Amino acid sequence: MVDILLSTYNGSKYLKEFISSLITQTFKDFRLIIRDDGSTDETLQILEDLKRRNPEKVEITEDNLGNLGPCKSFLNLLKKAEAKYIMFADQDDAWLSEKIELTLKKMIELENKYGEETPILIHTDLKVVDEKLKIVADSFWKYQGLDPHYKALNYLLVQNNVTGCTVMINNALKNLVQIIPERAIMHDWWLALVASAFGVIEYIPKPTILYRQHQAQNTGARPYTVGYLFKKFMINPEEAFKAVQKTLYQAQEFLRIYENLLTEAQKEILLTYVNLPYFSITNKLKKIWKFKLFKQGFLRNTGFILILLLLRSENYGTN
């Protein structure tokens, strides 16, 4: 049995297509657990109809908490999950028919290798598509300039390459995630940090999902080009600074929550990263190099390091 977690919010435009992609999965032993995050469109009606037609496979949670945002909404869903394996879904994508089967096969292989008590996260590549599911890029990883080999804690502190809607985790990892703090950037990034620190991250080097791009989504795929990076770092430097600050705040929270479980080497990496704004430029460069606090791609990494060098304690803070 696999539990699939879906947080919806005003998703009526594409929700039926996502549901259709679940129905055609080659692996059928799954349960869809849904939490609506305060929709005002027809999303609830679509979900209620789905529940009526599939009472054994669909559970709609009601907590009267309203709009929590993705992180808290998925955390609430995670607490409802009871299956041995858990997947995460977005309302506007379409799953390829073998997505569950392929990911579950990989998970069982890894548990046989490392043991069921080992926290494991598996993720996959995606196909980037437009609103009408027309292919924009055959590989999200190539489109974004991402390399899934980068899965050590030092790399994931500064850049996430795990996309939540492709993820499967086991119970051992779920049990470590009792909280996702306010300053976690996104639930998938937080799960990746936990898995990297205490378990195993593996990936399937093929797309299992059609990753739809449209104007209403909070996050999405952006091509890794000189023009995009120039716009991001040079035309809007304030936003670029805020993005780096968010990774520092997230690292602070990770250290606070898991300090007692971390190795001394892991603590040293985290303490170094969260305190970088307080070092001199020379010491920053030494620390960045020593702990390989690098993003992926020369241009992206150049902008990131430049921001770290310019970021000072007075415009960073620890609160």
PDB file of C-alpha atoms in Angstrom:
ATOM      1  CA  MET A   1       0.000   0.000   0.000  1.00  0.00           C
ATOM      2  CA  VAL A   2       1.158   3.509  -0.873  1.00  0.00           C
ATOM      3  CA  ASP A   3      -0.361   6.690   0.537  1.00  0.00           C
ATOM      4  CA  ILE A   4      -0.390   9.631  -1.892  1.00  0.00           C
ATOM      5  CA  LEU A   5      -0.673  13.050  -0.257  1.00  0.00           C
ATOM      6  CA  LEU A   6      -2.385  15.856  -2.158  1.00  0.00           C
ATOM      7  CA  SER A   7      -2.839  19.413  -0.919  1.00  0.00           C
ATOM      8  CA  THR A   8      -5.269  21.339  -3.123  1.00  0.00           C
ATOM      9  CA  TYR A   9      -5.919  25.043  -3.499  1.00  0.00           C
ATOM     10  CA  ASN A  10      -8.168  26.473  -6.209  1.00  0.00           C
ATOM     11  CA  GLY A  11      -7.103  23.654  -8.486  1.00  0.00           C
ATOM     12  CA  SER A  12     -10.286  22.960 -10.398  1.00  0.00           C
ATOM     13  CA  LYS A  13      -8.781  23.868 -13.793  1.00  0.00           C
ATOM     14  CA  TYR A  14      -6.337  20.941 -13.890  1.00  0.00           C
ATOM     15  CA  LEU A  15      -7.405  18.668 -11.029  1.00  0.00           C
ATOM     16  CA  LYS A  16      -9.430  16.262 -13.157  1.00  0.00           C
ATOM     17  CA  GLU A  17      -6.453  15.616 -15.421  1.00  0.00           C
ATOM     18  CA  PHE A  18      -4.306  14.799 -12.401  1.00  0.00           C
ATOM     19  CA  ILE A  19      -6.954  12.398 -11.092  1.00  0.00           C
ATOM     20  CA  SER A  20      -7.160  10.711 -14.498  1.00  0.00           C
ATOM     21  CA  SER A  21      -3.405  10.134 -14.415  1.00  0.00           C
ATOM     22  CA  LEU A  22      -3.785   8.353 -11.063  1.00  0.00           C
ATOM     23  CA  ILE A  23      -6.522   6.102 -12.371  1.00  0.00           C
ATOM     24  CA  THR A  24      -4.266   4.869 -15.184  1.00  0.00           C
ATOM     25  CA  GLN A  25      -1.360   3.937 -12.899  1.00  0.00           C
ATOM     26  CA  THR A  26      -0.036   0.407 -13.392  1.00  0.00           C
ATOM     27  CA  PHE A  27       0.250   0.031  -9.595  1.00  0.00           C
ATOM     28  CA  LYS A  28      -3.238   0.107  -8.090  1.00  0.00           C
ATOM     29  CA  ASP A  29      -2.741  -0.476  -4.363  1.00  0.00           C
ATOM     30  CA  PHE A  30      -2.725   3.140  -3.253  1.00  0.00           C
ATOM     31  CA  ARG A  31      -4.831   5.542  -1.212  1.00  0.00           C
ATOM     32  CA  LEU A  32      -5.181   9.232  -2.016  1.00  0.00           C
ATOM     33  CA  ILE A  33      -5.276  11.447   1.092  1.00  0.00           C
ATOM     34  CA  ILE A  34      -6.390  14.988   0.336  1.00  0.00           C
ATOM     35  CA  ARG A  35      -6.405  18.203   2.307  1.00  0.00           C
ATOM     36  CA  ASP A  36      -7.927  21.299   0.750  1.00  0.00           C
ATOM     37  CA  ASP A  37      -6.099  24.475   1.753  1.00  0.00           C
ATOM     38  CA  GLY A  38      -9.056  26.860   1.590  1.00  0.00           C
ATOM     39  CA  SER A  39     -10.211  26.705  -2.032  1.00  0.00           C
ATOM     40  CA  THR A  40     -12.893  29.110  -3.234  1.00  0.00           C
ATOM     41  CA  ASP A  41     -13.436  27.587  -6.691  1.00  0.00           C
ATOM     42  CA  GLU A  42     -14.963  24.221  -7.636  1.00  0.00           C
ATOM     43  CA  THR A  43     -12.132  22.167  -6.180  1.00  0.00           C
ATOM     44  CA  LEU A  44     -14.159  20.872  -3.224  1.00  0.00           C
ATOM     45  CA  GLN A  45     -16.995  19.708  -5.449  1.00  0.00           C
ATOM     46  CA  ILE A  46     -14.553  17.800  -7.642  1.00  0.00           C
ATOM     47  CA  LEU A  47     -12.998  16.170  -4.585  1.00  0.00           C
ATOM     48  CA  GLU A  48     -16.340  15.216  -3.063  1.00  0.00           C
ATOM     49  CA  ASP A  49     -17.410  13.628  -6.331  1.00  0.00           C
ATOM     50  CA  LEU A  50     -14.139  11.714  -6.469  1.00  0.00           C
ATOM     51  CA  LYS A  51     -14.695  10.481  -2.918  1.00  0.00           C
ATOM     52  CA  ARG A  52     -18.239   9.304  -3.723  1.00  0.00           C
ATOM     53  CA  ARG A  53     -16.996   7.305  -6.694  1.00  0.00           C
ATOM     54  CA  ASN A  54     -13.934   5.871  -4.894  1.00  0.00           C
ATOM     55  CA  PRO A  55     -14.800   5.616  -1.196  1.00  0.00           C
ATOM     56  CA  GLU A  56     -12.121   2.994  -0.465  1.00  0.00           C
ATOM     57  CA  LYS A  57      -9.276   4.804  -2.224  1.00  0.00           C
ATOM     58  CA  VAL A  58      -9.903   8.441  -1.339  1.00  0.00           C
ATOM     59  CA  GLU A  59      -9.792  10.150   2.052  1.00  0.00           C
ATOM     60  CA  ILE A  60     -10.541  13.866   2.437  1.00  0.00           C
ATOM     61  CA  THR A  61      -9.272  15.323   5.701  1.00  0.00           C
ATOM     62  CA  GLU A  62     -11.166  18.158   7.370  1.00  0.00           C
ATOM     63  CA  ASP A  63      -9.418  20.161  10.058  1.00  0.00           C
ATOM     64  CA  ASN A  64     -11.056  23.610   9.744  1.00  0.00           C
ATOM     65  CA  LEU A  65      -7.616  25.240   9.755  1.00  0.00           C
ATOM     66  CA  GLY A  66      -8.116  27.120   6.511  1.00  0.00           C
ATOM     67  CA  ASN A  67      -5.219  28.233   4.352  1.00  0.00           C
ATOM     68  CA  LEU A  68      -1.935  26.994   5.842  1.00  0.00           C
ATOM     69  CA  GLY A  69       0.318  27.135   2.794  1.00  0.00           C
ATOM     70  CA  PRO A  70       2.070  24.127   1.231  1.00  0.00           C
ATOM     71  CA  CYS A  71       4.513  23.259   4.038  1.00  0.00           C
ATOM     72  CA  LYS A  72       1.990  23.092   6.871  1.00  0.00           C
ATOM     73  CA  SER A  73      -0.687  21.558   4.695  1.00  0.00           C
ATOM     74  CA  PHE A  74       1.605  18.706   3.635  1.00  0.00           C
ATOM     75  CA  LEU A  75       2.799  18.239   7.211  1.00  0.00           C
ATOM     76  CA  ASN A  76      -0.816  17.778   8.323  1.00  0.00           C
ATOM     77  CA  LEU A  77      -1.276  15.246   5.532  1.00  0.00           C
ATOM     78  CA  LEU A  78       1.916  13.457   6.508  1.00  0.00           C
ATOM     79  CA  LYS A  79       0.526  12.920   9.994  1.00  0.00           C
ATOM     80  CA  LYS A  80      -2.526  11.216   8.454  1.00  0.00           C
ATOM     81  CA  ALA A  81      -0.466   8.774   6.382  1.00  0.00           C
ATOM     82  CA  GLU A  82      -0.437   5.185   7.612  1.00  0.00           C
ATOM     83  CA  ALA A  83       1.010   3.250   4.676  1.00  0.00           C
ATOM     84  CA  LYS A  84       4.554   1.935   4.618  1.00  0.00           C
ATOM     85  CA  TYR A  85       5.420   4.246   1.739  1.00  0.00           C
ATOM     86  CA  ILE A  86       4.317   7.812   1.064  1.00  0.00           C
ATOM     87  CA  MET A  87       4.260   9.934  -2.090  1.00  0.00           C
ATOM     88  CA  PHE A  88       3.495  13.617  -2.621  1.00  0.00           C
ATOM     89  CA  ALA A  89       1.395  15.076  -5.425  1.00  0.00           C
ATOM     90  CA  ASP A  90       0.579  18.458  -6.943  1.00  0.00           C
ATOM     91  CA  GLN A  91      -2.894  19.200  -8.263  1.00  0.00           C
ATOM     92  CA  ASP A  92      -1.828  20.543 -11.659  1.00  0.00           C
ATOM     93  CA  ASP A  93       0.523  17.814 -12.911  1.00  0.00           C
ATOM     94  CA  ALA A  94      -0.084  14.535 -14.719  1.00  0.00           C
ATOM     95  CA  TRP A  95       1.634  11.337 -13.610  1.00  0.00           C
ATOM     96  CA  LEU A  96       3.060   8.955 -16.187  1.00  0.00           C
ATOM     97  CA  SER A  97       1.476   5.535 -15.888  1.00  0.00           C
ATOM     98  CA  GLU A  98       4.429   3.704 -14.297  1.00  0.00           C
ATOM     99  CA  LYS A  99       5.338   6.401 -11.784  1.00  0.00           C
ATOM    100  CA  ILE A 100       4.239   4.557  -8.639  1.00  0.00           C
ATOM    101  CA  GLU A 101       5.448   1.167  -9.849  1.00  0.00           C
ATOM    102  CA  LEU A 102       8.934   2.372 -10.801  1.00  0.00           C
ATOM    103  CA  THR A 103       9.441   4.370  -7.618  1.00  0.00           C
ATOM    104  CA  LEU A 104       8.189   1.600  -5.352  1.00  0.00           C
ATOM    105  CA  LYS A 105      10.465  -0.926  -7.038  1.00  0.00           C
ATOM    106  CA  LYS A 106      13.437   1.341  -6.349  1.00  0.00           C
ATOM    107  CA  MET A 107      12.346   1.865  -2.746  1.00  0.00           C
ATOM    108  CA  ILE A 108      12.135  -1.879  -2.067  1.00  0.00           C
ATOM    109  CA  GLU A 109      15.609  -2.353  -3.596  1.00  0.00           C
ATOM    110  CA  LEU A 110      17.022   0.309  -1.301  1.00  0.00           C
ATOM    111  CA  GLU A 111      15.325  -1.025   1.815  1.00  0.00           C
ATOM    112  CA  ASN A 112      16.695  -4.480   1.021  1.00  0.00           C
ATOM    113  CA  LYS A 113      20.153  -2.903   0.758  1.00  0.00           C
ATOM    114  CA  TYR A 114      20.080  -0.483   3.702  1.00  0.00           C
ATOM    115  CA  GLY A 115      17.301  -1.885   5.908  1.00  0.00           C
ATOM    116  CA  GLU A 116      13.758  -0.671   6.564  1.00  0.00           C
ATOM    117  CA  GLU A 117      14.963   1.318   9.569  1.00  0.00           C
ATOM    118  CA  THR A 118      17.021   3.587   7.278  1.00  0.00           C
ATOM    119  CA  PRO A 119      15.274   6.840   6.265  1.00  0.00           C
ATOM    120  CA  ILE A 120      15.017   6.818   2.463  1.00  0.00           C
ATOM    121  CA  LEU A 121      13.886   9.418  -0.063  1.00  0.00           C
ATOM    122  CA  ILE A 122      13.567   8.702  -3.783  1.00  0.00           C
ATOM    123  CA  HIS A 123      12.913  11.318  -6.445  1.00  0.00           C
ATOM    124  CA  THR A 124      12.843  11.378 -10.235  1.00  0.00           C
ATOM    125  CA  ASP A 125      13.280  13.613 -13.238  1.00  0.00           C
ATOM    126  CA  LEU A 126      10.256  15.355 -14.802  1.00  0.00           C
ATOM    127  CA  LYS A 127       9.105  16.427 -18.245  1.00  0.00           C
ATOM    128  CA  VAL A 128       8.384  20.154 -18.355  1.00  0.00           C
ATOM    129  CA  VAL A 129       5.123  20.890 -20.172  1.00  0.00           C
ATOM    130  CA  ASP A 130       2.959  23.922 -20.883  1.00  0.00           C
ATOM    131  CA  GLU A 131      -0.661  24.433 -19.804  1.00  0.00           C
ATOM    132  CA  LYS A 132      -1.909  22.068 -22.504  1.00  0.00           C
ATOM    133  CA  LEU A 133       0.684  19.394 -21.627  1.00  0.00           C
ATOM    134  CA  LYS A 134       2.807  20.141 -24.668  1.00  0.00           C
ATOM    135  CA  ILE A 135       6.452  19.227 -24.028  1.00  0.00           C
ATOM    136  CA  VAL A 136       8.697  22.190 -23.249  1.00  0.00           C
ATOM    137  CA  ALA A 137      11.697  20.115 -22.101  1.00  0.00           C
ATOM    138  CA  ASP A 138      12.204  16.354 -21.889  1.00  0.00           C
ATOM    139  CA  SER A 139      14.285  16.720 -18.713  1.00  0.00           C
ATOM    140  CA  PHE A 140      13.568  19.157 -15.894  1.00  0.00           C
ATOM    141  CA  TRP A 141      17.055  18.534 -14.536  1.00  0.00           C
ATOM    142  CA  LYS A 142      18.747  19.569 -17.785  1.00  0.00           C
ATOM    143  CA  TYR A 143      16.318  22.475 -18.257  1.00  0.00           C
ATOM    144  CA  GLN A 144      17.191  23.822 -14.812  1.00  0.00           C
ATOM    145  CA  GLY A 145      20.875  22.906 -14.882  1.00  0.00           C
ATOM    146  CA  LEU A 146      20.519  20.484 -11.947  1.00  0.00           C
ATOM    147  CA  ASP A 147      22.537  17.371 -11.133  1.00  0.00           C
ATOM    148  CA  PRO A 148      20.859  14.850  -8.791  1.00  0.00           C
ATOM    149  CA  HIS A 149      24.274  13.466  -7.825  1.00  0.00           C
ATOM    150  CA  TYR A 150      24.556  16.458  -5.483  1.00  0.00           C
ATOM    151  CA  LYS A 151      22.810  15.027  -2.432  1.00  0.00           C
ATOM    152  CA  ALA A 152      25.215  15.591   0.469  1.00  0.00           C
ATOM    153  CA  LEU A 153      24.122  17.914   3.275  1.00  0.00           C
ATOM    154  CA  ASN A 154      26.531  20.731   2.346  1.00  0.00           C
ATOM    155  CA  TYR A 155      25.084  20.945  -1.171  1.00  0.00           C
ATOM    156  CA  LEU A 156      21.453  20.655  -0.134  1.00  0.00           C
ATOM    157  CA  LEU A 157      21.846  23.427   2.434  1.00  0.00           C
ATOM    158  CA  VAL A 158      22.328  25.938  -0.370  1.00  0.00           C
ATOM    159  CA  GLN A 159      20.288  24.444  -3.219  1.00  0.00           C
ATOM    160  CA  ASN A 160      17.486  21.919  -3.504  1.00  0.00           C
ATOM    161  CA  ASN A 161      17.302  19.510  -6.433  1.00  0.00           C
ATOM    162  CA  VAL A 162      14.457  17.346  -5.100  1.00  0.00           C
ATOM    163  CA  THR A 163      11.021  18.083  -6.565  1.00  0.00           C
ATOM    164  CA  GLY A 164       8.245  17.177  -4.141  1.00  0.00           C
ATOM    165  CA  CYS A 165       5.740  15.828  -6.658  1.00  0.00           C
ATOM    166  CA  THR A 166       8.236  13.112  -7.666  1.00  0.00           C
ATOM    167  CA  VAL A 167       9.114  12.035  -4.117  1.00  0.00           C
ATOM    168  CA  MET A 168       8.512   8.775  -2.268  1.00  0.00           C
ATOM    169  CA  ILE A 169       9.636   8.337   1.345  1.00  0.00           C
ATOM    170  CA  ASN A 170       9.488   5.401   3.730  1.00  0.00           C
ATOM    171  CA  ASN A 171       8.162   5.323   7.281  1.00  0.00           C
ATOM    172  CA  ALA A 172      11.612   5.672   8.785  1.00  0.00           C
ATOM    173  CA  LEU A 173      11.951   9.089   7.168  1.00  0.00           C
ATOM    174  CA  LYS A 174       8.371  10.083   7.989  1.00  0.00           C
ATOM    175  CA  ASN A 175       9.018   9.392  11.679  1.00  0.00           C
ATOM    176  CA  LEU A 176      11.888  11.899  11.685  1.00  0.00           C
ATOM    177  CA  VAL A 177       9.724  14.693  10.278  1.00  0.00           C
ATOM    178  CA  GLN A 178       7.483  15.637  13.190  1.00  0.00           C
ATOM    179  CA  ILE A 179       7.680  19.346  12.381  1.00  0.00           C
ATOM    180  CA  ILE A 180       8.310  21.532   9.365  1.00  0.00           C
ATOM    181  CA  PRO A 181       9.144  24.968  10.785  1.00  0.00           C
ATOM    182  CA  GLU A 182       7.887  28.342   9.572  1.00  0.00           C
ATOM    183  CA  ARG A 183      11.242  29.119   8.017  1.00  0.00           C
ATOM    184  CA  ALA A 184      11.456  25.928   5.998  1.00  0.00           C
ATOM    185  CA  ILE A 185      11.483  27.084   2.395  1.00  0.00           C
ATOM    186  CA  MET A 186       9.390  24.198   1.088  1.00  0.00           C
ATOM    187  CA  HIS A 187       8.402  20.743   2.348  1.00  0.00           C
ATOM    188  CA  ASP A 188      10.399  18.880  -0.319  1.00  0.00           C
ATOM    189  CA  TRP A 189      13.579  20.790   0.540  1.00  0.00           C
ATOM    190  CA  TRP A 190      13.085  20.031   4.241  1.00  0.00           C
ATOM    191  CA  LEU A 191      12.532  16.330   3.552  1.00  0.00           C
ATOM    192  CA  ALA A 192      15.676  16.290   1.416  1.00  0.00           C
ATOM    193  CA  LEU A 193      17.738  17.837   4.233  1.00  0.00           C
ATOM    194  CA  VAL A 194      16.472  15.265   6.737  1.00  0.00           C
ATOM    195  CA  ALA A 195      17.121  12.353   4.370  1.00  0.00           C
ATOM    196  CA  SER A 196      20.582  13.668   3.522  1.00  0.00           C
ATOM    197  CA  ALA A 197      21.581  14.061   7.174  1.00  0.00           C
ATOM    198  CA  PHE A 198      20.153  10.834   8.557  1.00  0.00           C
ATOM    199  CA  GLY A 199      19.486   8.458   5.691  1.00  0.00           C
ATOM    200  CA  VAL A 200      19.686   7.931   1.962  1.00  0.00           C
ATOM    201  CA  ILE A 201      18.632   9.951  -1.078  1.00  0.00           C
ATOM    202  CA  GLU A 202      18.446   8.153  -4.409  1.00  0.00           C
ATOM    203  CA  TYR A 203      16.952   9.093  -7.742  1.00  0.00           C
ATOM    204  CA  ILE A 204      15.497   7.532 -10.868  1.00  0.00           C
ATOM    205  CA  PRO A 205      17.112   9.124 -13.942  1.00  0.00           C
ATOM    206  CA  LYS A 206      13.956   9.274 -16.000  1.00  0.00           C
ATOM    207  CA  PRO A 207      10.823  11.426 -15.946  1.00  0.00           C
ATOM    208  CA  THR A 208       7.760  10.056 -14.171  1.00  0.00           C
ATOM    209  CA  ILE A 209       5.619  13.160 -14.365  1.00  0.00           C
ATOM    210  CA  LEU A 210       4.413  15.893 -16.698  1.00  0.00           C
ATOM    211  CA  TYR A 211       5.320  19.048 -14.775  1.00  0.00           C
ATOM    212  CA  ARG A 212       2.840  21.651 -15.912  1.00  0.00           C
ATOM    213  CA  GLN A 213       3.906  25.302 -16.102  1.00  0.00           C
ATOM    214  CA  HIS A 214       1.254  27.984 -15.759  1.00  0.00           C
ATOM    215  CA  GLN A 215       0.845  31.459 -14.316  1.00  0.00           C
ATOM    216  CA  ALA A 216      -1.017  30.461 -11.146  1.00  0.00           C
ATOM    217  CA  GLN A 217       1.639  28.185  -9.636  1.00  0.00           C
ATOM    218  CA  ASN A 218       3.859  29.243  -6.733  1.00  0.00           C
ATOM    219  CA  THR A 219       6.970  27.452  -7.972  1.00  0.00           C
ATOM    220  CA  GLY A 220       7.981  26.196 -11.363  1.00  0.00           C
ATOM    221  CA  ALA A 221      10.695  25.477 -13.894  1.00  0.00           C
ATOM    222  CA  ARG A 222      12.926  28.220 -15.198  1.00  0.00           C
ATOM    223  CA  PRO A 223      15.516  27.614 -17.930  1.00  0.00           C
ATOM    224  CA  TYR A 224      19.129  27.747 -16.784  1.00  0.00           C
ATOM    225  CA  THR A 225      20.315  30.494 -19.119  1.00  0.00           C
ATOM    226  CA  VAL A 226      22.603  33.514 -18.882  1.00  0.00           C
ATOM    227  CA  GLY A 227      19.631  35.829 -19.452  1.00  0.00           C
ATOM    228  CA  TYR A 228      17.549  34.327 -16.648  1.00  0.00           C
ATOM    229  CA  LEU A 229      20.415  34.377 -14.160  1.00  0.00           C
ATOM    230  CA  PHE A 230      21.371  37.941 -15.097  1.00  0.00           C
ATOM    231  CA  LYS A 231      17.806  39.056 -14.481  1.00  0.00           C
ATOM    232  CA  LYS A 232      17.650  37.174 -11.190  1.00  0.00           C
ATOM    233  CA  PHE A 233      20.936  38.388  -9.706  1.00  0.00           C
ATOM    234  CA  MET A 234      21.542  41.743 -11.359  1.00  0.00           C
ATOM    235  CA  ILE A 235      18.200  43.329 -12.165  1.00  0.00           C
ATOM    236  CA  ASN A 236      16.523  42.247  -8.928  1.00  0.00           C
ATOM    237  CA  PRO A 237      19.374  41.856  -6.408  1.00  0.00           C
ATOM    238  CA  GLU A 238      17.122  42.390  -3.375  1.00  0.00           C
ATOM    239  CA  GLU A 239      15.154  39.242  -4.177  1.00  0.00           C
ATOM    240  CA  ALA A 240      18.383  37.332  -4.780  1.00  0.00           C
ATOM    241  CA  PHE A 241      19.654  38.416  -1.352  1.00  0.00           C
ATOM    242  CA  LYS A 242      16.375  37.362   0.276  1.00  0.00           C
ATOM    243  CA  ALA A 243      16.584  33.941  -1.370  1.00  0.00           C
ATOM    244  CA  VAL A 244      20.035  33.335   0.106  1.00  0.00           C
ATOM    245  CA  GLN A 245      18.931  34.627   3.509  1.00  0.00           C
ATOM    246  CA  LYS A 246      16.084  32.121   3.485  1.00  0.00           C
ATOM    247  CA  THR A 247      18.559  29.257   3.088  1.00  0.00           C
ATOM    248  CA  LEU A 248      20.477  30.548   6.114  1.00  0.00           C
ATOM    249  CA  TYR A 249      17.323  30.779   8.220  1.00  0.00           C
ATOM    250  CA  GLN A 250      16.290  27.291   7.117  1.00  0.00           C
ATOM    251  CA  ALA A 251      19.698  25.962   8.139  1.00  0.00           C
ATOM    252  CA  GLN A 252      19.284  27.608  11.559  1.00  0.00           C
ATOM    253  CA  GLU A 253      15.990  25.808  12.055  1.00  0.00           C
ATOM    254  CA  PHE A 254      17.426  22.504  10.918  1.00  0.00           C
ATOM    255  CA  LEU A 255      20.281  22.819  13.418  1.00  0.00           C
ATOM    256  CA  ARG A 256      17.878  23.793  16.206  1.00  0.00           C
ATOM    257  CA  ILE A 257      15.487  20.889  15.626  1.00  0.00           C
ATOM    258  CA  TYR A 258      17.974  18.096  14.915  1.00  0.00           C
ATOM    259  CA  GLU A 259      21.038  19.191  16.902  1.00  0.00           C
ATOM    260  CA  ASN A 260      20.933  16.175  19.192  1.00  0.00           C
ATOM    261  CA  LEU A 261      20.891  13.741  16.252  1.00  0.00           C
ATOM    262  CA  LEU A 262      23.578  15.355  14.117  1.00  0.00           C
ATOM    263  CA  THR A 263      27.184  14.219  13.987  1.00  0.00           C
ATOM    264  CA  GLU A 264      29.895  16.667  15.013  1.00  0.00           C
ATOM    265  CA  ALA A 265      30.912  17.025  11.371  1.00  0.00           C
ATOM    266  CA  GLN A 266      27.337  17.870  10.366  1.00  0.00           C
ATOM    267  CA  LYS A 267      27.035  20.407  13.172  1.00  0.00           C
ATOM    268  CA  GLU A 268      30.250  22.047  12.006  1.00  0.00           C
ATOM    269  CA  ILE A 269      28.889  22.420   8.466  1.00  0.00           C
ATOM    270  CA  LEU A 270      25.606  23.894   9.699  1.00  0.00           C
ATOM    271  CA  LEU A 271      27.213  26.242  12.223  1.00  0.00           C
ATOM    272  CA  THR A 272      29.633  27.471   9.577  1.00  0.00           C
ATOM    273  CA  TYR A 273      26.886  28.153   7.069  1.00  0.00           C
ATOM    274  CA  VAL A 274      24.515  29.989   9.395  1.00  0.00           C
ATOM    275  CA  ASN A 275      27.382  32.145  10.690  1.00  0.00           C
ATOM    276  CA  LEU A 276      28.902  33.058   7.320  1.00  0.00           C
ATOM    277  CA  PRO A 277      27.533  36.647   7.445  1.00  0.00           C
ATOM    278  CA  TYR A 278      29.638  37.273  10.560  1.00  0.00           C
ATOM    279  CA  PHE A 279      32.955  36.298   8.968  1.00  0.00           C
ATOM    280  CA  SER A 280      35.346  38.517   7.064  1.00  0.00           C
ATOM    281  CA  ILE A 281      35.389  38.153   3.292  1.00  0.00           C
ATOM    282  CA  THR A 282      38.648  36.209   3.462  1.00  0.00           C
ATOM    283  CA  ASN A 283      37.293  33.803   6.062  1.00  0.00           C
ATOM    284  CA  LYS A 284      34.032  33.432   4.136  1.00  0.00           C
ATOM    285  CA  LEU A 285      35.951  32.289   1.081  1.00  0.00           C
ATOM    286  CA  LYS A 286      37.968  29.835   3.164  1.00  0.00           C
ATOM    287  CA  LYS A 287      34.841  28.385   4.790  1.00  0.00           C
ATOM    288  CA  ILE A 288      32.910  28.164   1.515  1.00  0.00           C
ATOM    289  CA  TRP A 289      35.787  26.284  -0.079  1.00  0.00           C
ATOM    290  CA  LYS A 290      36.489  24.044   2.936  1.00  0.00           C
ATOM    291  CA  PHE A 291      32.901  22.832   3.250  1.00  0.00           C
ATOM    292  CA  LYS A 292      32.091  22.960  -0.489  1.00  0.00           C
ATOM    293  CA  LEU A 293      29.096  25.226   0.042  1.00  0.00           C
ATOM    294  CA  PHE A 294      28.450  25.414  -3.674  1.00  0.00           C
ATOM    295  CA  LYS A 295      25.434  25.638  -5.929  1.00  0.00           C
ATOM    296  CA  GLN A 296      25.254  23.846  -9.270  1.00  0.00           C
ATOM    297  CA  GLY A 297      26.526  25.583 -12.379  1.00  0.00           C
ATOM    298  CA  PHE A 298      29.276  28.183 -12.729  1.00  0.00           C
ATOM    299  CA  LEU A 299      27.010  31.199 -13.313  1.00  0.00           C
ATOM    300  CA  ARG A 300      24.550  30.313 -10.577  1.00  0.00           C
ATOM    301  CA  ASN A 301      27.371  29.605  -8.146  1.00  0.00           C
ATOM    302  CA  THR A 302      29.172  32.845  -8.967  1.00  0.00           C
ATOM    303  CA  GLY A 303      26.081  34.890  -8.110  1.00  0.00           C
ATOM    304  CA  PHE A 304      25.480  32.882  -4.948  1.00  0.00           C
ATOM    305  CA  ILE A 305      29.031  33.305  -3.629  1.00  0.00           C
ATOM    306  CA  LEU A 306      28.981  37.009  -4.471  1.00  0.00           C
ATOM    307  CA  ILE A 307      25.839  37.441  -2.362  1.00  0.00           C
ATOM    308  CA  LEU A 308      27.388  35.519   0.526  1.00  0.00           C
ATOM    309  CA  LEU A 309      30.456  37.725   0.385  1.00  0.00           C
ATOM    310  CA  LEU A 310      28.320  40.879   0.436  1.00  0.00           C
ATOM    311  CA  LEU A 311      25.919  39.650   3.099  1.00  0.00           C
ATOM    312  CA  ARG A 312      26.813  41.190   6.441  1.00  0.00           C
ATOM    313  CA  SER A 313      25.611  40.472   9.963  1.00  0.00           C
ATOM    314  CA  GLU A 314      23.714  43.750  10.214  1.00  0.00           C
ATOM    315  CA  ASN A 315      21.452  42.872   7.275  1.00  0.00           C
ATOM    316  CA  TYR A 316      21.085  39.225   8.152  1.00  0.00           C
ATOM    317  CA  GLY A 317      20.137  38.704  11.795  1.00  0.00           C
ATOM    318  CA  THR A 318      19.294  35.476  13.568  1.00  0.00           C
ATOM    319  CA  ASN A 319      15.669  36.038  14.521  1.00  0.00           C
TER     320      ASN A 319
END
